[in-house]
mmCIF file with all atom_site columns, C-alpha atoms in Angstrom:
data_model
loop_
_atom_site.group_PDB
_atom_site.id
_atom_site.type_symbol
_atom_site.label_atom_id
_atom_site.label_alt_id
_atom_site.label_comp_id
_atom_site.label_asym_id
_atom_site.label_entity_id
_atom_site.label_seq_id
_atom_site.pdbx_PDB_ins_code
_atom_site.Cartn_x
_atom_site.Cartn_y
_atom_site.Cartn_z
_atom_site.occupancy
_atom_site.B_iso_or_equiv
_atom_site.pdbx_formal_charge
_atom_site.auth_seq_id
_atom_site.auth_comp_id
_atom_site.auth_asym_id
_atom_site.auth_atom_id
_atom_site.pdbx_PDB_model_num
ATOM 1  C CA . MET A 1 1  ? -4.372 -9.954  -20.032 1.00 93.00 ? 1  MET A CA 1
ATOM 2  C CA . THR A 1 2  ? -1.158 -8.275  -18.849 1.00 96.00 ? 2  THR A CA 1
ATOM 3  C CA . THR A 1 3  ? -0.761 -5.032  -16.874 1.00 97.00 ? 3  THR A CA 1
ATOM 4  C CA . GLU A 1 4  ? 2.371  -3.352  -16.611 1.00 98.00 ? 4  GLU A CA 1
ATOM 5  C CA . LEU A 1 5  ? 3.077  -1.012  -13.746 1.00 98.00 ? 5  LEU A CA 1
ATOM 6  C CA . ILE A 1 6  ? 5.860  1.279   -12.820 1.00 98.00 ? 6  ILE A CA 1
ATOM 7  C CA . VAL A 1 7  ? 6.730  1.160   -9.111  1.00 98.00 ? 7  VAL A CA 1
ATOM 8  C CA . SER A 1 8  ? 8.681  3.709   -6.980  1.00 98.00 ? 8  SER A CA 1
ATOM 9  C CA . GLY A 1 9  ? 9.986  3.368   -3.935  1.00 98.00 ? 9  GLY A CA 1
ATOM 10 C CA . MET A 1 10 ? 11.725 -0.452  -4.127  1.00 97.00 ? 10 MET A CA 1
ATOM 11 C CA . THR A 1 11 ? 15.163 -0.308  -2.775  1.00 96.00 ? 11 THR A CA 1
ATOM 12 C CA . CYS A 1 12 ? 16.046 -4.127  -1.658  1.00 97.00 ? 12 CYS A CA 1
ATOM 13 C CA . GLY A 1 13 ? 14.533 -7.743  -2.000  1.00 96.00 ? 13 GLY A CA 1
ATOM 14 C CA . HIS A 1 14 ? 12.280 -7.030  0.988   1.00 97.00 ? 14 HIS A CA 1
ATOM 15 C CA . CYS A 1 15 ? 10.114 -4.255  -1.237  1.00 97.00 ? 15 CYS A CA 1
ATOM 16 C CA . GLU A 1 16 ? 10.482 -6.733  -4.435  1.00 97.00 ? 16 GLU A CA 1
ATOM 17 C CA . THR A 1 17 ? 8.652  -9.274  -2.225  1.00 97.00 ? 17 THR A CA 1
ATOM 18 C CA . ALA A 1 18 ? 6.517  -6.713  -0.359  1.00 98.00 ? 18 ALA A CA 1
ATOM 19 C CA . VAL A 1 19 ? 4.947  -5.681  -3.444  1.00 98.00 ? 19 VAL A CA 1
ATOM 20 C CA . LYS A 1 20 ? 4.980  -9.031  -5.357  1.00 98.00 ? 20 LYS A CA 1
ATOM 21 C CA . ASN A 1 21 ? 2.554  -10.371 -2.334  1.00 98.00 ? 21 ASN A CA 1
ATOM 22 C CA . ALA A 1 22 ? 0.471  -7.429  -2.383  1.00 98.00 ? 22 ALA A CA 1
ATOM 23 C CA . LEU A 1 23 ? 0.091  -7.564  -5.942  1.00 98.00 ? 23 LEU A CA 1
ATOM 24 C CA . LYS A 1 24 ? -0.601 -11.157 -5.815  1.00 98.00 ? 24 LYS A CA 1
ATOM 25 C CA . ASP A 1 25 ? -3.363 -10.857 -3.071  1.00 97.00 ? 25 ASP A CA 1
ATOM 26 C CA . VAL A 1 26 ? -5.629 -9.015  -5.677  1.00 98.00 ? 26 VAL A CA 1
ATOM 27 C CA . PRO A 1 27 ? -8.459 -11.105 -7.043  1.00 97.00 ? 27 PRO A CA 1
ATOM 28 C CA . GLY A 1 28 ? -8.002 -12.102 -10.687 1.00 97.00 ? 28 GLY A CA 1
ATOM 29 C CA . VAL A 1 29 ? -4.284 -12.133 -10.668 1.00 98.00 ? 29 VAL A CA 1
ATOM 30 C CA . GLN A 1 30 ? -2.882 -15.255 -12.061 1.00 98.00 ? 30 GLN A CA 1
ATOM 31 C CA . ASP A 1 31 ? 0.868  -14.491 -11.598 1.00 98.00 ? 31 ASP A CA 1
ATOM 32 C CA . VAL A 1 32 ? 3.326  -11.501 -10.857 1.00 98.00 ? 32 VAL A CA 1
ATOM 33 C CA . ARG A 1 33 ? 6.810  -10.696 -12.097 1.00 98.00 ? 33 ARG A CA 1
ATOM 34 C CA . VAL A 1 34 ? 8.762  -7.854  -10.195 1.00 98.00 ? 34 VAL A CA 1
ATOM 35 C CA . ASP A 1 35 ? 12.175 -6.095  -11.519 1.00 97.00 ? 35 ASP A CA 1
ATOM 36 C CA . LEU A 1 36 ? 13.601 -4.448  -8.528  1.00 97.00 ? 36 LEU A CA 1
ATOM 37 C CA . LYS A 1 37 ? 16.257 -2.903  -10.945 1.00 96.00 ? 37 LYS A CA 1
ATOM 38 C CA . GLY A 1 38 ? 13.807 -1.838  -13.414 1.00 97.00 ? 38 GLY A CA 1
ATOM 39 C CA . GLY A 1 39 ? 11.430 -0.727  -10.965 1.00 97.00 ? 39 GLY A CA 1
ATOM 40 C CA . THR A 1 40 ? 8.370  -2.413  -12.779 1.00 98.00 ? 40 THR A CA 1
ATOM 41 C CA . ALA A 1 41 ? 5.867  -4.919  -12.159 1.00 98.00 ? 41 ALA A CA 1
ATOM 42 C CA . ALA A 1 42 ? 4.205  -7.414  -14.689 1.00 98.00 ? 42 ALA A CA 1
ATOM 43 C CA . VAL A 1 43 ? 0.696  -8.374  -13.864 1.00 98.00 ? 43 VAL A CA 1
ATOM 44 C CA . GLU A 1 44 ? -1.294 -11.450 -15.458 1.00 98.00 ? 44 GLU A CA 1
ATOM 45 C CA . GLY A 1 45 ? -4.705 -11.799 -14.888 1.00 97.00 ? 45 GLY A CA 1
ATOM 46 C CA . ASP A 1 46 ? -8.232 -10.052 -15.364 1.00 95.00 ? 46 ASP A CA 1
ATOM 47 C CA . VAL A 1 47 ? -7.810 -7.482  -12.768 1.00 96.00 ? 47 VAL A CA 1
ATOM 48 C CA . ASP A 1 48 ? -8.562 -3.695  -12.773 1.00 95.00 ? 48 ASP A CA 1
ATOM 49 C CA . ALA A 1 49 ? -5.404 -1.603  -12.824 1.00 96.00 ? 49 ALA A CA 1
ATOM 50 C CA . GLN A 1 50 ? -6.593 0.931   -10.001 1.00 97.00 ? 50 GLN A CA 1
ATOM 51 C CA . ALA A 1 51 ? -6.992 -2.089  -7.785  1.00 98.00 ? 51 ALA A CA 1
ATOM 52 C CA . LEU A 1 52 ? -3.586 -3.296  -8.494  1.00 98.00 ? 52 LEU A CA 1
ATOM 53 C CA . ILE A 1 53 ? -2.274 0.476   -7.798  1.00 98.00 ? 53 ILE A CA 1
ATOM 54 C CA . ALA A 1 54 ? -4.122 0.536   -4.730  1.00 98.00 ? 54 ALA A CA 1
ATOM 55 C CA . ALA A 1 55 ? -2.504 -2.886  -3.469  1.00 98.00 ? 55 ALA A CA 1
ATOM 56 C CA . VAL A 1 56 ? 0.786  -1.513  -3.905  1.00 98.00 ? 56 VAL A CA 1
ATOM 57 C CA . THR A 1 57 ? 0.237  1.683   -1.966  1.00 98.00 ? 57 THR A CA 1
ATOM 58 C CA . GLU A 1 58 ? -1.285 0.259   0.519   1.00 97.00 ? 58 GLU A CA 1
ATOM 59 C CA . GLU A 1 59 ? 2.462  -1.118  0.924   1.00 97.00 ? 59 GLU A CA 1
ATOM 60 C CA . GLY A 1 60 ? 4.021  2.094   1.078   1.00 97.00 ? 60 GLY A CA 1
ATOM 61 C CA . TYR A 1 61 ? 5.479  2.441   -2.409  1.00 98.00 ? 61 TYR A CA 1
ATOM 62 C CA . GLY A 1 62 ? 4.088  4.375   -5.416  1.00 98.00 ? 62 GLY A CA 1
ATOM 63 C CA . ALA A 1 63 ? 2.814  2.751   -8.711  1.00 98.00 ? 63 ALA A CA 1
ATOM 64 C CA . GLN A 1 64 ? 1.408  3.708   -11.952 1.00 97.00 ? 64 GLN A CA 1
ATOM 65 C CA . VAL A 1 65 ? 0.211  2.193   -15.067 1.00 97.00 ? 65 VAL A CA 1
ATOM 66 C CA . CYS A 1 66 ? 2.878  2.312   -17.877 1.00 92.00 ? 66 CYS A CA 1
ATOM 67 C CA . GLN A 1 67 ? 1.988  4.291   -20.974 1.00 75.00 ? 67 GLN A CA 1
#
């Protein structure tokens, strides 16, 4: 299953890496693709969207599920 997130607050490569690493640490995540320019993240795996949002916000960025 793929969960698409809109991520706000990313401005550089470090931000992109921080978001990617935070999402990878969520149990059940198999793969993560973060698009800095597009402000999105695609997460593969069987995981609750709220857990993904919490991981991103703990790093200081905003996140919401794409509708």
